[in-house]
Coordinates of C-alpha atoms in Angstrom, one line a residue:
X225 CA 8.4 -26.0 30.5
X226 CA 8.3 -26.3 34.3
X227 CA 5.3 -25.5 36.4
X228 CA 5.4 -24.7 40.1
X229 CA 2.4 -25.2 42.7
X230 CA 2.5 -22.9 45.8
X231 CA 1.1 -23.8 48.9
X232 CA -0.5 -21.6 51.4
X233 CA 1.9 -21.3 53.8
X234 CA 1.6 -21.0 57.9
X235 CA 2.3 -17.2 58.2
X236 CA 3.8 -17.9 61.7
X237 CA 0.8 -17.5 63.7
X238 CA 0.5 -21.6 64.2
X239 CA -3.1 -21.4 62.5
X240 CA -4.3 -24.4 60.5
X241 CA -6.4 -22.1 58.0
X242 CA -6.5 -18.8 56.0
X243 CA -9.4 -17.1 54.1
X244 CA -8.6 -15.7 50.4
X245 CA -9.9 -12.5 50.4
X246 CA -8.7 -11.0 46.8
X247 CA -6.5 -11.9 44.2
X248 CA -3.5 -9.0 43.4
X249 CA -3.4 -11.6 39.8
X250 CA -4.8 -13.9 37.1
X251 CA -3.9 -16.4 35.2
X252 CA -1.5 -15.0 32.3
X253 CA 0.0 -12.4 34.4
X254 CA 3.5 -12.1 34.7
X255 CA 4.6 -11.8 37.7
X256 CA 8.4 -11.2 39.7
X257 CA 9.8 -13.0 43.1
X258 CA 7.9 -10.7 46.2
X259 CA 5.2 -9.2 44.0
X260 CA 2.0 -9.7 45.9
X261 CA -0.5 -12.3 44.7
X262 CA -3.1 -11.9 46.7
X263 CA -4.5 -11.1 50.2
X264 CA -5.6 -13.7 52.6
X265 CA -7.3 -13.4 56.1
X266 CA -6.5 -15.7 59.0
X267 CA -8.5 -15.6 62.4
X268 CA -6.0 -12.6 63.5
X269 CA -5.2 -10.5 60.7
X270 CA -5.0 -9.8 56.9
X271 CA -1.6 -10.9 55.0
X272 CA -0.5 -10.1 51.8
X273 CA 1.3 -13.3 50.3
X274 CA 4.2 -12.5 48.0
X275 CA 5.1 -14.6 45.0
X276 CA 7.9 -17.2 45.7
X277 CA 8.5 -17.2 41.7
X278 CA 9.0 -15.4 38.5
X279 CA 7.3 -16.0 35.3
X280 CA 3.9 -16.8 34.6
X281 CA 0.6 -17.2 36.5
X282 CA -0.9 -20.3 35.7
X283 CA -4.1 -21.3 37.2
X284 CA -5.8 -19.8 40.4
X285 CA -6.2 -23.1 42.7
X286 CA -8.7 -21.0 45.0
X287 CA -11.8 -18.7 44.9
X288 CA -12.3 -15.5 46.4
X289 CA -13.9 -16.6 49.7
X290 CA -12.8 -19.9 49.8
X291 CA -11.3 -21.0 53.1
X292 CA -8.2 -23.1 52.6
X293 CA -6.3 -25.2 55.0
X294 CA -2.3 -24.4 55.8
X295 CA -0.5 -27.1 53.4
X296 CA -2.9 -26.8 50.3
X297 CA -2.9 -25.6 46.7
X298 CA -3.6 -22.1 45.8
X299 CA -1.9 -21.1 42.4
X300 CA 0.4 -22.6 40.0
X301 CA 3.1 -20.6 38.0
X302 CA 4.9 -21.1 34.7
X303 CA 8.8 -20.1 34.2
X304 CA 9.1 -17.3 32.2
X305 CA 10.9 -19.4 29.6
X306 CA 7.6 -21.1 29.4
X307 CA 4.8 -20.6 27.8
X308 CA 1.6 -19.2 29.5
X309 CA -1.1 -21.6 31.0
X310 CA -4.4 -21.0 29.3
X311 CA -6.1 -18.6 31.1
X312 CA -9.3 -20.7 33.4
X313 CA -12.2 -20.3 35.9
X314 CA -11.1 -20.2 39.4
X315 CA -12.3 -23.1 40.8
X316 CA -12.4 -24.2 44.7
X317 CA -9.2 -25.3 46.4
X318 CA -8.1 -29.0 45.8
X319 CA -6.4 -31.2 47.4
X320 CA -2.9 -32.8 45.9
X321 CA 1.4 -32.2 45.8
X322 CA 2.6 -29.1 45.9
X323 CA 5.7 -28.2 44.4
X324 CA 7.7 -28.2 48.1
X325 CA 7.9 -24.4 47.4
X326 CA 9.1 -22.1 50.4
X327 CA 7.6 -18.7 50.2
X328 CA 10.1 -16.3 49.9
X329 CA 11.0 -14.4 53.2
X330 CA 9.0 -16.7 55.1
X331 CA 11.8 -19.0 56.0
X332 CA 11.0 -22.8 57.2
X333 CA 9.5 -21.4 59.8
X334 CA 7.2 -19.7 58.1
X335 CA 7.2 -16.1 59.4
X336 CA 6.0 -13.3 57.5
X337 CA 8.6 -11.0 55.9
X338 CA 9.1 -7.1 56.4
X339 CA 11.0 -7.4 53.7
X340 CA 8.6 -7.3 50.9
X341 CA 8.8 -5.1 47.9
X342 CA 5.8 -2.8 47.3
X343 CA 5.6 -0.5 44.2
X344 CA 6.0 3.0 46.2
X345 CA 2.6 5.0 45.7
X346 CA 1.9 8.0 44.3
X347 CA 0.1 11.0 46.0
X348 CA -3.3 12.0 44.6
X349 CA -4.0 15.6 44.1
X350 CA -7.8 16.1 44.9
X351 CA -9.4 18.6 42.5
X352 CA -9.5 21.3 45.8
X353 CA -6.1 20.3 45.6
X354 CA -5.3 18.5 49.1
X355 CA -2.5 16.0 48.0
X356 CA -2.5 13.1 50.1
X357 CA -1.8 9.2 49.1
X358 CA -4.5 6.9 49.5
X359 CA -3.6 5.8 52.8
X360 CA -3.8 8.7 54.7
X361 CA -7.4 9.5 52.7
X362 CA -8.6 6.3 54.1
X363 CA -7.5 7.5 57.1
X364 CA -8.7 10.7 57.4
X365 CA -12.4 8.9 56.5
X366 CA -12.4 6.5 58.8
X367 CA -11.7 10.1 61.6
X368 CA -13.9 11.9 59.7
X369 CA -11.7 14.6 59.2
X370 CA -12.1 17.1 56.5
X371 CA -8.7 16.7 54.1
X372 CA -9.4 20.1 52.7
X373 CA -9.4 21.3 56.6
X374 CA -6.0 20.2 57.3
X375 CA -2.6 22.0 57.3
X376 CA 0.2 20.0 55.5
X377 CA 3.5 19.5 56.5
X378 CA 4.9 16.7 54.3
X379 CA 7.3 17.8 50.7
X380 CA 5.6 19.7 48.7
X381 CA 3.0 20.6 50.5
X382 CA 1.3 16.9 51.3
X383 CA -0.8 15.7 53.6
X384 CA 0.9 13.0 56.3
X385 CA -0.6 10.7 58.8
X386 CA 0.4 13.3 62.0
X387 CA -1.5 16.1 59.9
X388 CA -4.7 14.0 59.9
X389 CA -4.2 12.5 63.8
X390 CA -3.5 16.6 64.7
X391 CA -6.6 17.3 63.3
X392 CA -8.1 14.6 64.3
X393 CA -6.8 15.6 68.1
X394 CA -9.1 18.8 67.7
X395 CA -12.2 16.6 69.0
X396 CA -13.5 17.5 72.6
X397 CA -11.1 16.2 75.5
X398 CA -13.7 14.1 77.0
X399 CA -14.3 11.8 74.6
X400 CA -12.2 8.5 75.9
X401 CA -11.0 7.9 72.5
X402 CA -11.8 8.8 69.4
X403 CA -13.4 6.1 66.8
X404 CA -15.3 6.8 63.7
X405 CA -18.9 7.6 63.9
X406 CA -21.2 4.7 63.4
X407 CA -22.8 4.8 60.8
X408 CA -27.3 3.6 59.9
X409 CA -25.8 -0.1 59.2
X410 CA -24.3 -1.0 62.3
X411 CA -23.5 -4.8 61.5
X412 CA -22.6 -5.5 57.9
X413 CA -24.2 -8.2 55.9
X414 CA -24.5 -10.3 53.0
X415 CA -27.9 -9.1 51.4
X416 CA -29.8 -12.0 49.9
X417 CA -30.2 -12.4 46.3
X418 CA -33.8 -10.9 45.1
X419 CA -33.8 -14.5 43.2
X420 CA -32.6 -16.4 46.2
X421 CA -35.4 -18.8 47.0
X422 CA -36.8 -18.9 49.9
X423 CA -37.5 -21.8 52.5
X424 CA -40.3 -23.1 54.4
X425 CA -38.7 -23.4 57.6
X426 CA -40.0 -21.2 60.2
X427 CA -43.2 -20.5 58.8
X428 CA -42.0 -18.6 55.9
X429 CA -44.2 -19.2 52.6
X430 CA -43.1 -19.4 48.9
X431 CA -42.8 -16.3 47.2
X432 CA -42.7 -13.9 50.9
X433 CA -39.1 -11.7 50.8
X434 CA -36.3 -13.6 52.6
X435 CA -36.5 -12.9 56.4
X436 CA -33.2 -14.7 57.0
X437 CA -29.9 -15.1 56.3
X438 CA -26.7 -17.4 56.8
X439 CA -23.6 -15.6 57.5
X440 CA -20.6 -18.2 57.3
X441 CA -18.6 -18.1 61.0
X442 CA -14.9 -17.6 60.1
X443 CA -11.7 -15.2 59.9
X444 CA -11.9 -13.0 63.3
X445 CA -15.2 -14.2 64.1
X446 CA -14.8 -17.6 64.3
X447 CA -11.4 -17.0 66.4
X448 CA -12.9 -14.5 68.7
X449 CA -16.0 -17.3 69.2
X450 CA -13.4 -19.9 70.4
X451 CA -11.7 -17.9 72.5
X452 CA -14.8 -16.3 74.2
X453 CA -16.2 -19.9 74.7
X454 CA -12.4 -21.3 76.0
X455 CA -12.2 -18.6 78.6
X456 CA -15.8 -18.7 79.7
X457 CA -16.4 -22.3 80.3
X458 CA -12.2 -22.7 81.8
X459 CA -11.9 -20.0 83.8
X460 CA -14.7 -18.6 86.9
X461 CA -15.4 -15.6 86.0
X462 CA -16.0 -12.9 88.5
X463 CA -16.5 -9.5 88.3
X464 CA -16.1 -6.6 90.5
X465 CA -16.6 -2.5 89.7
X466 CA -16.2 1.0 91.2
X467 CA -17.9 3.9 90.5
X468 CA -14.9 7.1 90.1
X469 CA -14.6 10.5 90.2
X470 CA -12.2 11.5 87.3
X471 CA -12.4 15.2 87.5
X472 CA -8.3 15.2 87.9
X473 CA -7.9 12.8 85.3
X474 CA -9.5 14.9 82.5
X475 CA -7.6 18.0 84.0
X476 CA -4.6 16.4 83.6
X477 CA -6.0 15.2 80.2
X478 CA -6.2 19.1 79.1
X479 CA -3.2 20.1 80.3
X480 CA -1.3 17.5 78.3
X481 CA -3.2 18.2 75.4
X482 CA -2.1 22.0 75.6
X483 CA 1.7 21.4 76.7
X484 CA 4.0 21.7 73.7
X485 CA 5.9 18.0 74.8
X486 CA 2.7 16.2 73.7
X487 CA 2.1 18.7 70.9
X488 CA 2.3 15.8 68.3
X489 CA 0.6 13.3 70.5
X490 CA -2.6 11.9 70.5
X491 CA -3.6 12.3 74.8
X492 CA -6.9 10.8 76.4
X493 CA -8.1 9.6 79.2
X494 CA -7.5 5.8 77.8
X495 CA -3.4 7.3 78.3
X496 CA -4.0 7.7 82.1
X497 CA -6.0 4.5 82.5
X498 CA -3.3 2.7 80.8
X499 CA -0.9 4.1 83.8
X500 CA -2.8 3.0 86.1
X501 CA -3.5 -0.3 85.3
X502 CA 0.4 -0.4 84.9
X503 CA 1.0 1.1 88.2
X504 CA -2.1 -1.2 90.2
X505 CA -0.8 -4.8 88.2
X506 CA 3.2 -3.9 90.4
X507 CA 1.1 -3.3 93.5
X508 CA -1.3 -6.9 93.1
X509 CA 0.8 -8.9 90.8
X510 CA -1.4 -11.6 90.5
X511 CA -3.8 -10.2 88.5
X512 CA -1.4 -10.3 85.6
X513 CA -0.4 -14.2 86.2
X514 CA -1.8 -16.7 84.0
X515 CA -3.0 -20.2 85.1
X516 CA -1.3 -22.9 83.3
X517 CA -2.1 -26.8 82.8
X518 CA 0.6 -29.0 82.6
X519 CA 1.5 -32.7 82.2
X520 CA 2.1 -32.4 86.1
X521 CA -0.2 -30.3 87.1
X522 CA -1.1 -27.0 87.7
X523 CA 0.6 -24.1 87.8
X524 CA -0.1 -20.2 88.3
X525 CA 2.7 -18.5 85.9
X526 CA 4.0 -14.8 87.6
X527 CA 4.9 -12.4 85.1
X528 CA 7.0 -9.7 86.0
X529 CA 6.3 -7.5 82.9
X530 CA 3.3 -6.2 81.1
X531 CA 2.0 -6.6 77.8
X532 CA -0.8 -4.4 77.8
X533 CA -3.5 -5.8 75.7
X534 CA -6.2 -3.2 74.5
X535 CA -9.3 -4.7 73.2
X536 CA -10.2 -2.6 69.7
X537 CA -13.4 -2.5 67.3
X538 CA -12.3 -3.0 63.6
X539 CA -13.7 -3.0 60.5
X540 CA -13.1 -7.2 60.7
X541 CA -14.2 -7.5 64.5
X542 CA -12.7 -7.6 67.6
X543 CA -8.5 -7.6 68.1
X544 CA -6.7 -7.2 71.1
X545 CA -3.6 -5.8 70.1
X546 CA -1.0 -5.5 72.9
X547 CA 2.1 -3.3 73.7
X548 CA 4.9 -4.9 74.8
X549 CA 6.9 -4.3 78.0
X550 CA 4.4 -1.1 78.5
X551 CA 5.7 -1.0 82.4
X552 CA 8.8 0.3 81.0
X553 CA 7.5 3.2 78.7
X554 CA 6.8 6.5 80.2
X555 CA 4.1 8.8 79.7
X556 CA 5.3 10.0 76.1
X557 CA 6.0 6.8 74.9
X558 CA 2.9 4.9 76.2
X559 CA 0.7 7.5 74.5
X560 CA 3.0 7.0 71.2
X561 CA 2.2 3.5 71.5
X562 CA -1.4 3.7 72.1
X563 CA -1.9 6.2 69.1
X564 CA -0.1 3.5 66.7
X565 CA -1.8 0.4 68.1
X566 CA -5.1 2.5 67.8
X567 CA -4.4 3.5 63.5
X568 CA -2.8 0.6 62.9
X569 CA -6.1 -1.5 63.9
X570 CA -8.4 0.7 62.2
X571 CA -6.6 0.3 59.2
X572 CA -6.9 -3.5 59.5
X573 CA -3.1 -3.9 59.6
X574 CA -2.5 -5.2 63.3
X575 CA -0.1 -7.5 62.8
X576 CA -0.2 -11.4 64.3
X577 CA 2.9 -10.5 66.7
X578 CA 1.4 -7.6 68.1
X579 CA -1.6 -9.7 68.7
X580 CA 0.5 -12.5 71.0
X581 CA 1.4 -12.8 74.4
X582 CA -0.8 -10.1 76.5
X583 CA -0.8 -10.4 80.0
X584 CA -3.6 -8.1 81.1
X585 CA -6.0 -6.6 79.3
X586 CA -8.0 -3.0 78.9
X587 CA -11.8 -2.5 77.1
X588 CA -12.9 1.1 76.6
X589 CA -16.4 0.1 76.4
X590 CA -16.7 4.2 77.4
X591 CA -16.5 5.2 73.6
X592 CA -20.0 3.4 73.4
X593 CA -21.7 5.1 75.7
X594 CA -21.9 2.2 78.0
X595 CA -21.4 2.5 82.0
X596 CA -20.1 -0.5 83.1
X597 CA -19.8 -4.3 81.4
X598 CA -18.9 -7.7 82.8
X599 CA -15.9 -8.6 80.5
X600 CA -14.4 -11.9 79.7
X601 CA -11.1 -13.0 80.1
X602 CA -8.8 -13.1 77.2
X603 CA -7.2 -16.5 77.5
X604 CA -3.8 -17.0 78.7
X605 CA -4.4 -13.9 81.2
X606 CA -6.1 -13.5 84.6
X607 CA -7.8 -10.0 84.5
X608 CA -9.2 -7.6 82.3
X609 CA -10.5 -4.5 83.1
X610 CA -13.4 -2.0 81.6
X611 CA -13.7 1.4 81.2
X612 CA -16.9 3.3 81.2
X613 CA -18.0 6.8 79.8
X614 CA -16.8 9.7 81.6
X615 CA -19.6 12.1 82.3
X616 CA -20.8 14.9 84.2
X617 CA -22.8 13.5 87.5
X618 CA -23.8 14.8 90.5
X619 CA -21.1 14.4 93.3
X620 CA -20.8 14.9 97.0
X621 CA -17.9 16.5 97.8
X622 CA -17.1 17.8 101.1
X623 CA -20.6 17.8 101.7
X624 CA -21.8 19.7 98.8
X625 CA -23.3 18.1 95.8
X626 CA -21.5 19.3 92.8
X627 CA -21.2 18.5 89.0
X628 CA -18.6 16.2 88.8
X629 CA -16.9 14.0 85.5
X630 CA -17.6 10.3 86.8
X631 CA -17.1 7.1 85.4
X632 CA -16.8 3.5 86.6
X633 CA -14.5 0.9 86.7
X634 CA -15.0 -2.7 86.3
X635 CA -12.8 -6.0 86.1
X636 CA -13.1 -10.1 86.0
X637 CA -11.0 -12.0 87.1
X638 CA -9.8 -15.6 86.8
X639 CA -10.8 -17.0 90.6
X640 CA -8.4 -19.9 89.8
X641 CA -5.5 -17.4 89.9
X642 CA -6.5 -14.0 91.4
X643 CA -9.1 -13.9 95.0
X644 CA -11.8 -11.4 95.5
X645 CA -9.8 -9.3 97.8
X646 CA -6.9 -8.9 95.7
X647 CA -9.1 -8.2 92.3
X648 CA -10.4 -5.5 94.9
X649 CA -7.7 -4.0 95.7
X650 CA -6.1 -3.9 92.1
X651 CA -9.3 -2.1 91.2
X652 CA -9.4 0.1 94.3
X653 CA -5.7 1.4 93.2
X654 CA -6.6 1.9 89.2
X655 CA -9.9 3.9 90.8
X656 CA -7.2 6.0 93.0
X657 CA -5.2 6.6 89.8
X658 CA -8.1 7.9 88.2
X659 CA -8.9 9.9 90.8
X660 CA -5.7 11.2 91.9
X661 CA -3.5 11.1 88.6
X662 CA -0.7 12.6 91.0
X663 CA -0.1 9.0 92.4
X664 CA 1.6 8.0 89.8
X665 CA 4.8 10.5 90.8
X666 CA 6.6 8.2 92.6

């Protein structure tokens, strides 16, 4: 008999701590190398852990919930020639030797592996029958989009991810982006126990319904705390904001949306402001430099690329995904890009790499209904800019006081790195962007 303890590994992201969220198996299941055993959440992302061995799932070292550090305990596993460990509670994480197992296709590094085997999944045929796998219903859910609306295009007449975005795409043109509707509970909670007991501090009796409740800081929430906190008390913070007139912008938007090139392409404003944050960051390159401590100093780090960060609302909190070397894409590919970063977040499967190594950032705090916002820095960058709603305003133009679609801009700025008049100017050109979409012909 031999009996093998796996350790939760670093999933590459350099984090010293990982959330279990659900165990894929219990103790007397049988199990192959790269089967998944369970699903853990780190302060960037969920991960599915595959199994390292084959045979026999001993004892489960860790709760669902528990938080366990990078290095401990989490299962043990029997060789199949073995006989199964009695099957027991799961009990919290403990400290002690692991078996000096590497997960498999995580290499000493410890980098997560595409190369996973997933049992492939089966469509579902509705009872209208819509046939669609499970993925693209979740999907279509979370866009509120009718399955039994949709046209299908995949074999045998299913339903695929495009056909859902497509008909997703149908929504008005001047919405920035489209997001699920929220819903009555806008913050989800733990509800308290009806048995829970109930405490005396701040004036509340024995026996009166719980008024309060803990909610344990961690996973996204704890991350995004740091890093809000970091950047706010490192960097000076100032903001600055322009109020635009994006009549052009949401012409061009329509046109795009009707031209047969970008026929199977999600197009919104968020597309154009990407551009010109793109275009304005090569005019006032500063505001995508980074300030950098080191041993010997100071330095202010140039970068001559962009990683366009995009700050998104999931279902676990706040990610700022980013797409890589966006200064090179054009229109087509940008919007490609911003359509996958956008589902892929949503579906809570933005991966730790995609999450690394922005250099400027964009908020569409516009899908909220909000004007204007003050936002902070995402460490390691210098700017970050904030788009408002687009709506229809009185305008002067040439005199004449007409009904115009308006929105404002607004950025912060690292002082350290970035001075007023250049964060002013950086803005001033994303506000001629908007604007004057034609700019960007050049």
């Amino acid at each position: 008999m031999s009996t093998q303890t796996f350790i939760l590994p670093d999933v590459g992201e350099g984090l010293t701590e990982a959330e279990i969220v659900t165990w894929k198996v219990a103790p007397g299941d049988t199990v192959a190398i790269n089967d998944v055993i369970c699903e853990i959440e780190t302060a960037k992302s969920l991960v599915e852990l595959p199994s390292p061995h084959a045979g026999t799932v001993g004892e489960l070292l860790a709760a669902e919930g528990d938080t366990v550090e990078v290095g401990a305990p989490i299962i043990t596993f029997v060789s199949a020639d073995a006989a199964p460990a009695a099957a027991a509670p799961v009990t919290p994480s403990v400290p002690g030797e692991s078996g000096g197992s590497v997960l498999v296709g995580y290499g000493s590094a410890g980098a997560v592996s595409s190369r996973r085997r997933k049992a492939p999944e089966r469509p579902v045929r509705a009872s209208v029958g819509v046939v669609a796998k499970p993925p693209i219903r979740k999907l279509a859910r979370d866009l509120g989009v009718n399955l039994a609306d949709v046209t299908p295009s995949g074999a045998d007449g299913e339903v695929t991810r495009d056909d859902v975005v497509k008909q997703a795409e149908q929504a008005s043109v001047f919405r920035n982006i489209q997001t699920p509707e929220w819903g009555a509970v806008r913050e989800e909670t733990r509800p308290a126990p009806a048995s829970a007991p109930v405490g005396l501090a701040r004036g509340i009796a024995p026996g009166d319904p719980a008024r309060t409740e803990s909610i344990p800081v961690k996973g996204v929430r704890k991350a995004t705390s740091s890093a809000m906190v970091q950047s706010a008390y490192s960097a000076p913070h100032v903001t600055v904001w322009k109020e635009v007139d994006a009549s052009r912008t949401m012409e061009l938007v329509k046109r795009l949306k009707a031209s047969p090139d970008f026929a199977d392409i999600k197009v919104s404003p968020l597309l154009i402001m990407a551009r010109a944050v793109i275009w304005a960051a090569r005019r006032t390159p500063m505001v995508n430099a980074a300030w950098v401590d080191t041993d010997s100093g100071a330095e202010i780090l140039v970068r001559h690329y962009v990683n366009l960060g995009i700050a998104a609302a999931t279902p676990r909190g706040l990610l700022v995904p980013n797409i890589k070397d966006a200064q090179l894409l054009g229109m087509k590919d940008l919007a490609r890009a911003l359509e996958r970063l956008t589902l892929t977040a949503r579906e809570g499967k933005t991966s730790p790499a995609d999450q690394q190594g922005g250099t400027i950032t964009i908020t569409n705090i516009g899908v909220f209904g909000m004007d204007a916002g003050t936002p902070i820095i995402n460490p390691g960058e210098a700017g970050i800019v904030a788009m408002g709603t687009i709506a229809q305003k009185p305008w002067v133009v040439d005199g004449e006081v007409r009904p115009r679609w308006v929105t404002t801009v607004s950025g912060s700025f690292d002082h350290r790195v970035i001075d007023g008049d250049g964060m002013s100017r950086f803005i001033a050109d994303v506000a001629a962007v908007l604007e004057e979409p034609a700019l960007l012909v050049d």
